[in-house]
XYZ file of C-alpha atoms in Angstrom:
762
model
C 0.000 0.000 0.000
C 2.816 2.386 0.907
C 4.711 1.427 -2.222
C 1.685 2.179 -4.420
C 1.221 5.586 -2.750
C 4.938 6.349 -3.281
C 4.685 5.543 -6.977
C 1.627 7.774 -7.439
C 3.289 10.637 -5.535
C 6.440 10.327 -7.643
C 4.483 10.377 -10.890
C 2.539 13.475 -9.808
C 5.726 15.287 -8.744
C 7.445 14.505 -12.023
C 4.364 15.750 -13.875
C 4.463 19.069 -11.999
C 8.117 19.628 -12.832
C 7.530 18.687 -16.451
C 4.636 21.097 -16.608
C 6.847 24.127 -15.896
C 10.139 23.239 -17.555
C 10.916 25.109 -20.799
C 9.581 23.235 -23.791
C 9.342 24.590 -27.309
C 6.090 24.549 -29.183
C 7.002 22.488 -32.202
C 7.163 24.239 -35.561
C 4.813 22.772 -38.165
C 6.553 22.540 -41.530
C 3.362 22.258 -43.537
C 2.033 25.763 -44.334
C -1.168 26.684 -42.470
C -4.456 26.156 -44.238
C -6.012 29.216 -45.845
C -9.576 30.361 -45.275
C -12.062 27.591 -45.869
C -9.375 24.890 -46.259
C -9.997 21.343 -45.109
C -9.008 20.334 -41.595
C -5.440 19.151 -41.210
C -3.875 16.761 -38.768
C -0.701 17.657 -36.888
C 1.575 15.602 -34.664
C 2.746 17.311 -31.431
C 5.770 15.814 -29.725
C 5.660 17.399 -26.241
C 8.941 17.024 -24.372
C 8.086 16.704 -20.696
C 9.873 15.570 -17.597
C 7.918 12.314 -17.636
C 8.824 11.294 -21.153
C 7.578 11.950 -24.682
C 3.860 11.819 -25.200
C 2.377 11.556 -28.671
C -0.860 13.544 -28.907
C -2.825 13.030 -32.108
C -5.290 15.944 -32.492
C -7.839 17.073 -34.994
C -7.192 20.529 -36.501
C -8.670 22.832 -33.806
C -9.206 25.740 -36.182
C -12.212 23.925 -37.574
C -12.929 22.814 -41.155
C -16.594 21.814 -40.971
C -17.800 25.326 -41.878
C -20.385 25.496 -39.101
C -18.301 27.083 -36.391
C -17.691 23.771 -34.556
C -13.989 23.340 -33.957
C -13.843 19.628 -33.379
C -11.203 20.419 -30.782
C -11.666 17.242 -28.776
C -8.852 15.566 -26.909
C -7.811 12.265 -28.472
C -8.331 9.055 -26.630
C -4.633 8.468 -26.030
C -4.663 11.328 -23.521
C -7.145 9.695 -21.204
C -4.525 7.792 -19.285
C -2.373 10.847 -18.627
C -1.141 11.114 -15.046
C -0.959 14.927 -14.876
C -2.438 16.632 -11.762
C -6.161 17.102 -12.070
C -6.429 20.486 -10.327
C -8.953 19.417 -7.705
C -10.510 16.897 -10.042
C -10.874 19.090 -13.124
C -9.190 18.542 -16.441
C -10.275 21.865 -17.931
C -13.520 20.230 -19.160
C -17.081 21.454 -18.761
C -20.476 19.867 -18.925
C -20.575 20.532 -22.680
C -19.416 17.228 -24.119
C -18.399 18.722 -27.434
C -16.255 21.520 -25.952
C -13.491 20.660 -23.484
C -12.800 24.381 -23.078
C -16.213 25.128 -21.612
C -17.445 27.205 -24.559
C -20.392 26.639 -26.865
C -19.158 24.413 -29.683
C -15.646 25.517 -28.775
C -16.367 29.018 -30.095
C -15.782 31.835 -27.552
C -17.706 34.291 -29.679
C -20.784 32.115 -29.351
C -20.914 32.909 -25.627
C -21.482 36.601 -26.229
C -24.895 38.139 -27.015
C -24.891 40.521 -29.949
C -25.290 43.520 -27.627
C -22.336 42.618 -25.367
C -18.872 44.098 -25.844
C -17.039 41.344 -27.765
C -13.771 42.466 -26.205
C -14.863 40.657 -23.039
C -14.036 37.402 -24.736
C -10.454 38.231 -23.838
C -10.522 40.027 -20.478
C -8.754 43.347 -20.506
C -9.525 44.273 -24.090
C -11.985 46.881 -22.972
C -8.956 49.189 -22.984
C -8.664 48.730 -26.770
C -11.676 47.877 -28.964
C -11.461 44.802 -31.206
C -9.562 45.437 -34.422
C -10.548 43.583 -37.560
C -7.515 41.908 -39.136
C -7.701 41.020 -42.811
C -5.245 38.111 -42.751
C -6.565 35.127 -40.825
C -3.356 33.304 -40.022
C -0.023 34.988 -40.704
C 1.722 37.068 -38.032
C 3.620 40.212 -38.873
C 7.052 41.108 -37.584
C 7.080 41.312 -33.809
C 3.669 39.641 -33.530
C 2.495 36.384 -32.013
C -0.950 35.182 -33.091
C -2.861 32.833 -30.785
C -5.844 31.044 -32.288
C -8.845 30.898 -29.957
C -9.682 27.365 -28.746
C -6.780 26.007 -30.729
C -3.203 24.865 -30.236
C -2.092 26.842 -33.266
C 0.204 29.857 -32.951
C 1.829 31.902 -35.725
C 5.048 33.894 -35.537
C 7.202 35.342 -38.305
C 5.275 33.402 -40.952
C 5.627 30.044 -39.193
C 3.048 27.878 -37.475
C 3.646 26.420 -34.011
C 1.551 24.073 -31.885
C 1.000 24.573 -28.154
C 0.675 21.613 -25.791
C -2.934 22.595 -25.055
C -5.389 24.954 -26.761
C -6.003 28.499 -25.582
C -9.423 28.194 -23.964
C -12.074 30.391 -22.360
C -13.454 29.526 -18.924
C -15.907 31.819 -17.137
C -15.194 34.519 -19.723
C -11.446 34.382 -18.974
C -8.958 33.322 -21.670
C -6.289 30.898 -20.506
C -2.998 30.006 -22.191
C -0.333 27.432 -21.487
C 2.742 29.002 -19.886
C 5.054 26.573 -21.679
C 3.579 27.464 -25.054
C 3.956 31.208 -24.774
C 7.242 31.810 -22.937
C 9.635 30.842 -25.729
C 7.579 32.488 -28.457
C 7.498 35.672 -26.377
C 11.212 35.620 -25.602
C 10.652 35.034 -21.884
C 12.636 32.976 -19.386
C 10.961 30.303 -17.245
C 12.019 28.513 -14.084
C 10.505 26.589 -11.173
C 11.066 27.272 -7.480
C 10.720 23.932 -5.723
C 10.616 25.490 -2.262
C 7.719 27.830 -2.926
C 6.206 25.662 -5.694
C 6.043 28.694 -7.972
C 6.500 28.880 -11.711
C 8.678 31.914 -12.495
C 8.577 33.988 -15.683
C 11.279 36.596 -16.219
C 11.804 39.324 -18.778
C 14.625 41.699 -18.084
C 14.096 43.030 -14.575
C 10.442 41.913 -14.432
C 9.550 38.734 -12.564
C 6.176 36.950 -12.439
C 5.469 34.075 -10.007
C 2.484 31.741 -10.453
C 1.063 28.895 -8.338
C -1.305 26.180 -9.478
C -4.939 26.631 -8.364
C -4.411 30.262 -7.274
C -6.351 33.410 -8.229
C -3.352 35.649 -7.565
C 0.261 35.926 -8.654
C 3.285 38.015 -7.771
C 4.516 40.803 -10.026
C 7.982 41.929 -8.964
C 7.228 40.747 -5.455
C 3.764 42.330 -5.190
C 0.788 39.975 -4.847
C -1.726 40.827 -7.566
C -5.188 39.446 -8.321
C -5.815 37.646 -11.627
C -9.025 37.524 -13.671
C -9.372 33.823 -12.881
C -7.752 30.896 -11.075
C -4.771 29.057 -12.598
C -5.005 25.318 -13.151
C -3.201 22.362 -14.752
C -4.428 20.138 -17.542
C -2.527 17.391 -19.406
C 0.885 18.538 -18.172
C 0.101 22.159 -19.137
C 0.038 24.985 -16.562
C -2.816 27.302 -17.640
C -2.967 30.947 -16.527
C -5.110 33.934 -17.600
C -3.616 35.515 -20.701
C -4.113 39.025 -19.318
C -2.046 38.206 -16.232
C 0.996 37.999 -18.497
C 0.102 40.823 -20.881
C -0.765 43.283 -18.121
C 2.275 42.605 -15.951
C 4.683 42.798 -18.906
C 2.807 45.597 -20.688
C 2.312 43.490 -23.795
C -0.221 45.140 -26.080
C -2.658 42.969 -28.008
C -5.611 43.093 -30.361
C -8.638 40.827 -30.678
C -9.880 39.616 -34.070
C -13.248 37.986 -33.388
C -13.932 37.292 -37.050
C -10.676 35.397 -37.394
C -10.922 34.014 -33.820
C -7.457 35.277 -32.981
C -5.559 37.225 -30.358
C -2.573 39.135 -31.746
C 0.177 39.948 -29.249
C 2.720 42.659 -30.013
C 6.076 41.195 -28.950
C 8.285 43.922 -30.290
C 11.619 43.575 -28.506
C 13.639 46.258 -30.232
C 14.666 49.179 -28.027
C 12.953 52.508 -28.557
C 14.941 55.686 -29.057
C 13.636 59.094 -28.138
C 15.001 62.480 -27.164
C 13.850 66.020 -26.573
C 15.462 69.427 -26.410
C 15.811 70.855 -22.915
C 16.155 74.457 -24.070
C 13.122 76.717 -24.217
C 14.404 77.883 -27.569
C 17.536 77.501 -29.670
C 19.238 80.701 -30.819
C 21.810 80.602 -33.609
C 25.329 81.175 -32.332
C 24.140 81.533 -28.701
C 22.401 78.425 -27.367
C 24.294 75.364 -26.159
C 21.741 72.696 -27.085
C 20.621 70.300 -24.334
C 19.746 66.871 -25.726
C 17.618 64.918 -23.241
C 17.538 61.206 -24.162
C 14.606 59.021 -23.122
C 15.439 55.630 -24.652
C 14.004 52.378 -23.287
C 13.962 48.635 -23.909
C 10.537 46.927 -23.887
C 12.111 43.829 -22.327
C 14.224 45.692 -19.793
C 17.630 45.274 -21.412
C 20.251 47.962 -20.818
C 21.023 50.460 -23.585
C 24.706 50.013 -24.435
C 25.261 52.137 -27.516
C 23.848 55.175 -29.343
C 24.274 56.850 -32.693
C 23.476 60.432 -33.766
C 23.104 62.099 -37.122
C 22.911 65.857 -37.564
C 23.616 66.581 -33.899
C 25.390 69.867 -33.135
C 26.182 71.377 -29.766
C 25.522 74.818 -31.213
C 23.953 75.819 -34.500
C 25.574 78.827 -36.151
C 22.858 79.647 -38.691
C 19.086 80.052 -38.244
C 16.902 77.416 -39.904
C 15.324 73.976 -39.469
C 17.660 71.084 -38.661
C 16.751 67.366 -38.528
C 18.573 65.403 -35.828
C 18.289 61.595 -35.824
C 19.009 59.258 -32.932
C 19.053 55.489 -32.466
C 20.182 53.160 -29.694
C 21.389 49.573 -29.272
C 20.542 47.228 -26.391
C 22.719 44.563 -24.800
C 21.353 41.873 -27.134
C 22.714 43.759 -30.131
C 19.371 45.006 -31.456
C 19.219 48.555 -32.825
C 16.135 50.699 -32.445
C 14.359 52.365 -35.303
C 15.717 55.870 -35.899
C 13.983 58.693 -34.057
C 14.109 62.114 -35.712
C 13.331 65.562 -34.370
C 13.272 68.830 -36.279
C 14.915 71.645 -34.339
C 14.003 75.230 -35.116
C 17.045 77.436 -34.760
C 16.008 81.075 -34.441
C 17.914 84.190 -35.225
C 19.277 86.126 -32.233
C 16.636 88.203 -30.472
C 16.607 91.935 -30.887
C 15.664 94.285 -28.049
C 12.289 96.039 -28.103
C 11.974 99.547 -29.437
C 10.706 101.999 -26.806
C 8.713 104.932 -28.109
C 5.949 107.247 -26.942
C 4.434 110.570 -27.890
C 2.533 113.346 -26.120
C -0.333 115.166 -27.724
C 1.642 118.445 -27.532
C 5.148 119.662 -26.762
C 4.110 122.650 -24.620
C 1.534 122.701 -21.779
C 0.191 125.103 -19.204
C 0.489 124.261 -15.529
C -2.382 121.938 -14.602
C -3.114 120.991 -18.220
C -3.871 117.308 -18.936
C -1.101 115.502 -20.837
C -2.072 112.608 -23.088
C 0.614 109.927 -23.535
C 0.546 107.416 -26.396
C 2.800 104.382 -25.992
C 4.124 103.330 -29.425
C 6.705 100.780 -28.249
C 7.157 97.629 -30.354
C 8.809 94.230 -30.074
C 9.074 91.151 -32.300
C 7.353 88.947 -29.680
C 5.727 91.197 -27.105
C 6.532 93.692 -24.388
C 6.432 92.210 -20.912
C 6.710 95.339 -18.782
C 6.786 99.127 -18.984
C 8.430 101.463 -16.490
C 7.736 105.192 -16.602
C 9.763 107.881 -14.907
C 8.322 111.347 -14.221
C 5.094 110.502 -16.062
C 2.406 112.730 -14.548
C -1.079 113.575 -15.719
C -0.105 117.256 -15.357
C 2.739 119.386 -13.985
C 2.356 122.399 -11.711
C 5.752 124.082 -12.003
C 7.036 125.886 -15.121
C 10.088 124.761 -17.083
C 11.325 121.809 -19.154
C 10.240 118.310 -18.004
C 11.831 115.070 -19.161
C 9.748 111.858 -19.196
C 11.386 108.461 -19.642
C 9.950 105.115 -20.709
C 11.790 101.793 -20.388
C 10.263 98.652 -21.923
C 11.338 95.041 -21.398
C 10.457 92.028 -23.551
C 10.031 88.435 -22.395
C 13.713 87.696 -23.080
C 14.857 90.373 -20.640
C 16.054 92.761 -23.352
C 15.289 96.421 -22.703
C 15.035 99.717 -24.506
C 14.504 103.273 -23.247
C 13.445 106.598 -24.668
C 13.228 110.103 -23.221
C 11.082 113.026 -24.286
C 11.250 116.602 -22.990
C 8.193 118.835 -22.873
C 7.836 122.475 -21.793
C 5.547 123.728 -19.020
C 4.694 127.436 -19.285
C 4.105 129.794 -16.379
C 0.369 129.987 -17.135
C -2.027 128.082 -14.848
C -4.989 126.199 -16.306
C -6.007 124.280 -13.115
C -4.672 124.120 -9.611
C -3.522 120.697 -8.431
C -6.709 120.182 -6.408
C -8.929 121.211 -9.328
C -7.053 118.968 -11.731
C -7.239 115.911 -9.442
C -10.975 116.252 -9.031
C -11.522 116.560 -12.787
C -9.013 114.174 -14.323
C -7.639 111.513 -11.967
C -9.036 108.226 -13.441
C -11.647 106.177 -11.595
C -9.955 103.685 -9.254
C -6.821 105.799 -8.803
C -5.957 107.886 -5.779
C -4.727 111.400 -5.118
C -3.602 113.290 -2.038
C -5.573 116.080 -0.312
C -6.046 117.662 3.096
C -8.116 114.987 4.809
C -7.974 116.686 8.198
C -10.878 118.886 7.119
C -13.206 115.978 6.288
C -14.656 115.531 9.830
C -16.039 119.066 9.538
C -18.002 118.201 6.399
C -21.738 117.796 6.751
C -22.886 114.180 7.220
C -25.491 112.429 5.118
C -27.992 111.631 7.871
C -29.258 108.352 6.516
C -31.474 105.721 8.058
C -31.013 102.038 7.368
C -33.116 98.905 7.428
C -31.815 95.389 8.044
C -32.503 92.148 6.251
C -32.562 88.774 8.025
C -29.160 87.451 7.065
C -27.158 85.595 9.716
C -23.433 86.348 9.545
C -21.006 83.650 10.725
C -17.710 85.472 11.217
C -14.756 83.112 11.704
C -11.882 85.516 12.198
C -10.501 84.672 15.645
C -7.962 83.497 16.362
C -6.914 85.266 13.199
C -3.481 83.640 13.525
C -4.050 79.946 14.251
C -1.385 78.024 16.166
C -3.045 74.614 16.560
C -5.552 72.291 14.920
C -9.161 72.403 16.020
C -12.617 73.891 15.563
C -12.359 77.612 14.864
C -16.094 78.257 14.979
C -19.342 76.309 15.220
C -22.919 77.430 14.689
C -26.358 76.042 13.790
C -28.520 78.231 11.572
C -31.141 78.144 8.834
C -32.293 80.551 6.140
C -30.083 83.302 4.671
C -26.515 82.867 5.910
C -23.291 84.710 5.125
C -19.828 83.402 5.919
C -16.759 85.543 6.472
C -13.663 83.411 7.063
C -10.195 84.964 7.462
C -7.274 83.090 9.081
C -3.475 82.767 9.032
C -1.681 79.423 9.407
C 0.931 79.531 12.194
C 0.896 75.830 13.114
C 4.335 75.200 11.622
C 3.025 72.576 9.185
C 0.847 72.253 6.105
C -2.847 72.378 6.994
C -6.226 72.648 5.309
C -9.385 74.485 6.277
C -12.835 72.982 5.890
C -16.437 73.945 6.528
C -18.553 70.896 7.380
C -22.350 71.075 7.255
C -24.201 68.524 9.423
C -27.897 67.750 9.054
C -29.274 66.811 12.484
C -32.870 66.803 11.214
C -35.093 63.899 10.249
C -35.495 65.335 6.735
C -33.136 66.166 3.882
C -31.956 69.804 3.830
C -31.474 71.761 0.621
C -28.504 74.153 0.749
C -28.226 76.818 -1.972
C -25.036 78.794 -2.511
C -25.567 82.056 -4.403
C -22.378 84.129 -4.118
C -18.823 83.235 -3.153
C -15.446 84.946 -3.225
C -12.322 83.086 -2.115
C -8.654 84.065 -2.218
C -5.429 82.444 -1.060
C -3.428 80.755 0.174
C -1.040 83.710 0.071
C 1.334 85.428 2.463
C -0.399 88.823 2.098
C -3.390 89.251 4.418
C -4.574 92.480 2.781
C -4.012 91.006 -0.690
C -6.238 87.961 -0.143
C -8.825 90.115 1.638
C -9.006 92.450 -1.347
C -9.181 89.588 -3.878
C -11.924 87.754 -1.970
C -14.167 90.840 -2.136
C -13.508 91.287 -5.863
C -14.442 87.645 -6.568
C -17.491 87.915 -4.316
C -18.774 90.815 -6.439
C -17.876 88.984 -9.662
C -19.994 86.018 -8.574
C -22.919 88.423 -8.188
C -22.357 89.681 -11.728
C -22.022 86.321 -13.501
C -23.663 83.763 -11.183
C -20.679 81.450 -11.560
C -20.728 80.298 -7.925
C -24.376 79.241 -7.798
C -24.813 75.636 -6.679
C -27.281 73.461 -4.821
C -26.473 70.691 -2.341
C -28.800 68.191 -0.656
C -27.747 66.891 2.755
C -29.472 63.750 4.020
C -30.571 63.233 7.644
C -27.523 62.563 9.808
C -25.146 63.331 6.930
C -22.007 65.469 7.202
C -20.896 67.133 3.996
C -18.052 69.449 2.998
C -19.300 72.787 1.654
C -17.470 75.761 0.144
C -14.672 73.356 -0.805
C -12.571 76.172 -2.291
C -11.198 76.538 1.252
C -9.557 73.109 1.159
C -8.526 72.944 -2.496
C -4.908 73.851 -1.662
C -2.988 73.270 1.578
C -1.859 76.278 3.614
C 1.864 76.510 4.274
C 3.258 78.270 7.319
C 2.297 81.960 7.149
C -0.338 81.500 4.441
C -3.601 83.443 4.668
C -7.033 82.559 3.255
C -10.119 84.728 2.986
C -13.689 83.796 2.040
C -17.035 85.584 1.686
C -20.117 83.581 0.738
C -23.928 83.798 0.759
C -26.055 80.667 1.255
C -29.629 79.659 2.028
C -30.822 76.481 3.763
C -34.441 75.402 4.072
C -33.799 73.896 7.512
C -31.229 74.161 10.291
C -27.686 73.004 9.580
C -24.743 72.816 11.954
C -21.583 74.360 10.500
C -18.084 73.588 11.780
C -15.127 75.660 10.551
C -12.035 73.538 11.217
C -8.298 73.610 10.587
C -6.411 70.271 10.531
C -3.303 68.662 9.064
C -3.377 68.532 5.284
C -3.161 64.715 5.317
C -6.192 64.149 7.567
C -9.772 63.229 6.709
C -11.989 66.120 7.899
C -15.179 64.087 8.431
C -13.354 61.360 10.368
C -11.318 63.888 12.376
C -14.170 66.239 13.377
C -15.465 64.204 16.390
C -12.007 64.327 17.986
C -11.414 68.072 17.656
C -11.676 70.660 20.402
C -12.410 74.381 20.118
C -9.532 76.782 19.486
C -9.594 79.808 21.785
C -10.198 83.241 20.247
C -7.684 86.107 20.266
C -8.212 89.907 20.179
C -9.957 89.711 16.794
C -13.692 89.289 16.367
C -15.690 86.162 15.764
C -19.325 85.368 16.361
C -22.827 84.922 15.009
C -24.498 88.191 13.986
C -28.143 88.442 12.886
C -29.413 91.163 10.531
C -26.118 91.313 8.596
C -27.463 92.964 5.431
C -28.099 96.708 5.630
C -30.034 98.774 3.121
C -29.734 102.570 2.915
C -32.223 104.472 0.763
C -31.604 108.215 0.700
C -33.838 110.543 -1.265
C -32.360 113.986 -0.535
C -30.012 115.750 -2.955
C -26.290 115.084 -2.396
C -23.267 116.550 -4.174
C -24.308 120.166 -4.419
C -21.983 120.838 -1.471
C -19.347 118.918 0.438
C -20.962 116.012 2.333
C -19.848 112.640 3.642
C -21.499 109.282 4.246
C -19.754 107.403 7.071
C -19.645 103.593 7.279
C -18.374 101.408 10.136
C -18.119 104.195 12.730
C -20.471 102.700 15.385
C -22.445 105.936 15.348
C -24.171 106.572 12.040
C -23.534 102.875 11.387
C -23.776 100.946 14.690
C -21.775 97.758 15.105
C -23.713 94.514 14.927
C -24.394 92.810 18.260
C -23.995 89.037 18.295
C -22.872 86.047 20.338
C -19.930 83.650 20.416
C -21.468 80.161 20.402
C -18.301 78.198 21.301
C -17.939 80.452 24.386
C -21.424 79.631 25.634
C -23.053 82.398 23.624
C -21.232 85.306 25.250
C -22.052 88.809 24.006
C -19.781 90.175 21.206
C -19.614 93.258 18.952
C -18.655 93.102 15.278
C -16.155 95.975 15.333
C -15.995 97.533 11.872
C -18.992 95.474 10.723
C -16.810 93.156 8.664
C -18.982 90.728 6.727
C -21.916 93.121 6.611
C -23.177 93.815 3.080
C -24.360 97.400 2.471
C -26.722 98.336 -0.337
C -26.705 102.152 -0.580
C -29.148 103.770 -2.995
C -28.783 107.551 -3.425
C -31.772 108.593 -5.499
C -30.619 112.168 -6.184
C -26.965 112.919 -6.897
C -26.386 116.401 -8.258
C -24.956 117.053 -11.724
C -21.148 117.263 -11.967
C -20.584 115.582 -8.608
C -17.333 113.853 -7.654
C -17.663 110.737 -5.466
C -14.498 109.549 -3.668
C -13.471 106.982 -1.050
C -11.572 108.242 2.007
C -10.436 105.800 4.757
C -10.481 107.028 8.349
C -9.323 103.994 10.338
C -5.973 103.342 8.634
C -4.815 101.550 5.485
C -7.530 100.232 3.184
C -7.520 98.206 -0.027
C -10.511 96.525 -1.590
C -13.328 96.993 -4.073
C -16.744 98.638 -4.223
C -19.493 98.043 -6.771
C -21.091 101.172 -8.270
C -24.110 100.865 -10.563
C -23.087 97.256 -11.238
C -19.430 98.023 -12.058
C -16.573 96.868 -9.793
C -14.201 99.711 -8.877
C -10.808 99.092 -7.179
C -9.767 100.961 -4.030
C -7.163 101.608 -5.381
C -5.699 100.184 -8.645
C -1.979 100.016 -7.930
C -2.051 99.769 -4.141
C -4.216 100.687 -1.210
C -5.093 104.058 0.224
C -4.000 105.574 3.521
C -5.995 107.572 6.043
C -6.656 110.402 6.281
C -4.975 112.300 3.435
C -5.544 110.016 0.439
C -8.646 109.756 -1.681
C -9.768 107.287 -4.408
C -11.940 108.472 -7.287
C -15.087 106.284 -7.475
C -17.540 108.074 -9.738
C -18.381 111.343 -11.508
C -21.904 112.285 -12.502
C -22.632 113.977 -15.804
C -24.458 117.162 -16.618
C -27.742 115.986 -15.116
C -28.995 114.680 -11.778
C -28.968 110.897 -11.452
C -29.322 108.020 -8.991
C -26.266 106.046 -7.878
C -26.247 102.632 -6.166
C -23.297 101.347 -4.129
C -22.680 97.770 -2.972
C -20.047 97.628 -0.254
C -18.554 95.092 2.138
C -15.351 95.700 4.072
C -12.304 93.836 2.778
C -10.743 91.532 5.417
C -7.301 92.762 6.431
C -8.211 96.432 5.940
C -9.348 99.026 8.479
C -12.657 100.773 9.148
C -14.251 103.302 9.308
C -14.492 104.831 5.804
C -16.156 107.837 4.197
C -17.910 108.206 0.879
C -17.273 111.872 -0.031
C -19.506 113.960 -2.311
C -18.434 117.372 -3.646
C -19.024 119.575 -6.694
C -16.586 119.291 -9.599
C -14.662 122.445 -10.657
C -15.714 124.233 -13.799
C -13.938 122.896 -16.897
C -11.796 125.361 -18.889
C -10.444 125.536 -22.401
C -6.632 125.020 -22.670
């Protein structure tokens, strides 16, 4: 009994070794049958570790003309002692099809409306390609016939030890049959009982009856489970093609799979220079050559290569490489455009006259040119007018994108006649959005516009404290419904990369609809006033174009990230972000404004966060955060001012700090409050300007639907600087202002109204 068991074990072990040892698929000398030819018979002498086995088979490509392959295993195979793979021999219940397909035809398994590429798993990446030739393989190709032992390579026919077959919509091939045809190396590890396939530096390890394999040491799932049949180790075809990046096509009409086994190296190069200038540029050739089978590149050859080209023109440079097996790549050619040396720009400008009175407007016309384009312009002594007599020299320097510069000077004459004083000129001619200096100490004595305001039910959530954040945590938390405005302004001082999030939680039993109407976000950036100014500009722009409108539905118990612009980019140390947004919810939502490490999940982290303590800046929940001013009296016929954010004419909002148990807070400066100011009667020829009173200010204001900067080039300083906002024409008109304070700037501010000087003829 023990002797019999020993014999059986020995036979099985020898069969396993034979199954994985290299064995060539035998070349068939007789040319393959053409389309419609009669079935042929071929003799396959399979060299295995257990001796030679003669397998007489019927031509599996089929000659009956009805799609039946006749690919049945001959009777002499029935006594084979190969492992049965848990009792299976690769057969199915279909007696006429040992491969488990219908009549041995994989295409017959697929309904007409199913993607035929699924007959060979993985081909969904590339649609089936119809091949006109039904048998021959081109250079670098290996053709596998479906449900057949036949293979074609370089015009020759080979026979595998077992047909390629489809089981459970997965195509299987014999490892022994494919490795030599594909130029692969095969070995067997007796300790791990793994069959090893190698190509260059790539290594694949397979085990019998396993649905996974190792690719360069990483365990990877296969489309199906490997098995053994008649001394052939069968694995999913796509396990090999995917791991080794072997491209293939499927020809369903010809019942073939065509593998691209190109082994030649591939040559490629690029030019590292942005441009190549004749006689100046040392050309950087960046090679990118590879071997599809992982062989080292040992040699290269260039044609037309020059380190520097002396003459402008088009030059063709050709490159090829050789791998360690001696194969040369196909030539790779690149046309290099060699340009002539760049010339500097030509600076030029004119003035509308050569002689001007003091206070007379000067019109400058820039006529500078460049072959590509001028990148920057720098003026010296360019003024809209001069107020001292004598010659004045103006200089313009232009720079192109190559860093080349050119300058020009022009001298004009200012007479001793006065057309306008400096103050008169500024009021009449300084462009909208630009500033000018004046005596701002007199402004508090100007008459006030004694307006009344009404409030609209908008709840402001101001998350602005601690403005400089030193640790992770919840910066603010509030539950609110209806019209809601967010103002978020913080600086990262945690010493690491972080992200900010706003999480909306629905604690109701019904789904909540959240509508976002307007949003302006800026940052991350190191400039607090810069991001504050930009956030206001984008907030107004969203009102103009509706680009930030979106709707979100939040299910009962759900937490969802909202206003995700905040977390789109991580904040580095010292970075500032600023956000203004208007939303509406049809039921109560809990909002959490949090700051956490950039690598953390906000939803998962939220339950573990504590509140971050406030600093000297303001935070809180403030009802009635939209103010409307409608003023019907005449303004502009004399000097008057409309004061905003002073806590007198414009009282500060009173609110509460929810994280600090609802303690009483004031919104100093009324940051986050949106003002709609409608002046129904503004006198003809009225100048409207912006004058800060609390310190430096930079931002935007919307006037009659147009966004005006405060100011264009920089900000404006209190109290002696003024920004031109608007000038009325020759008739009375209404003017509407939309204003919200820019985070990072200072309140209070004045809108000044005063008559324009009388215009004069030069």
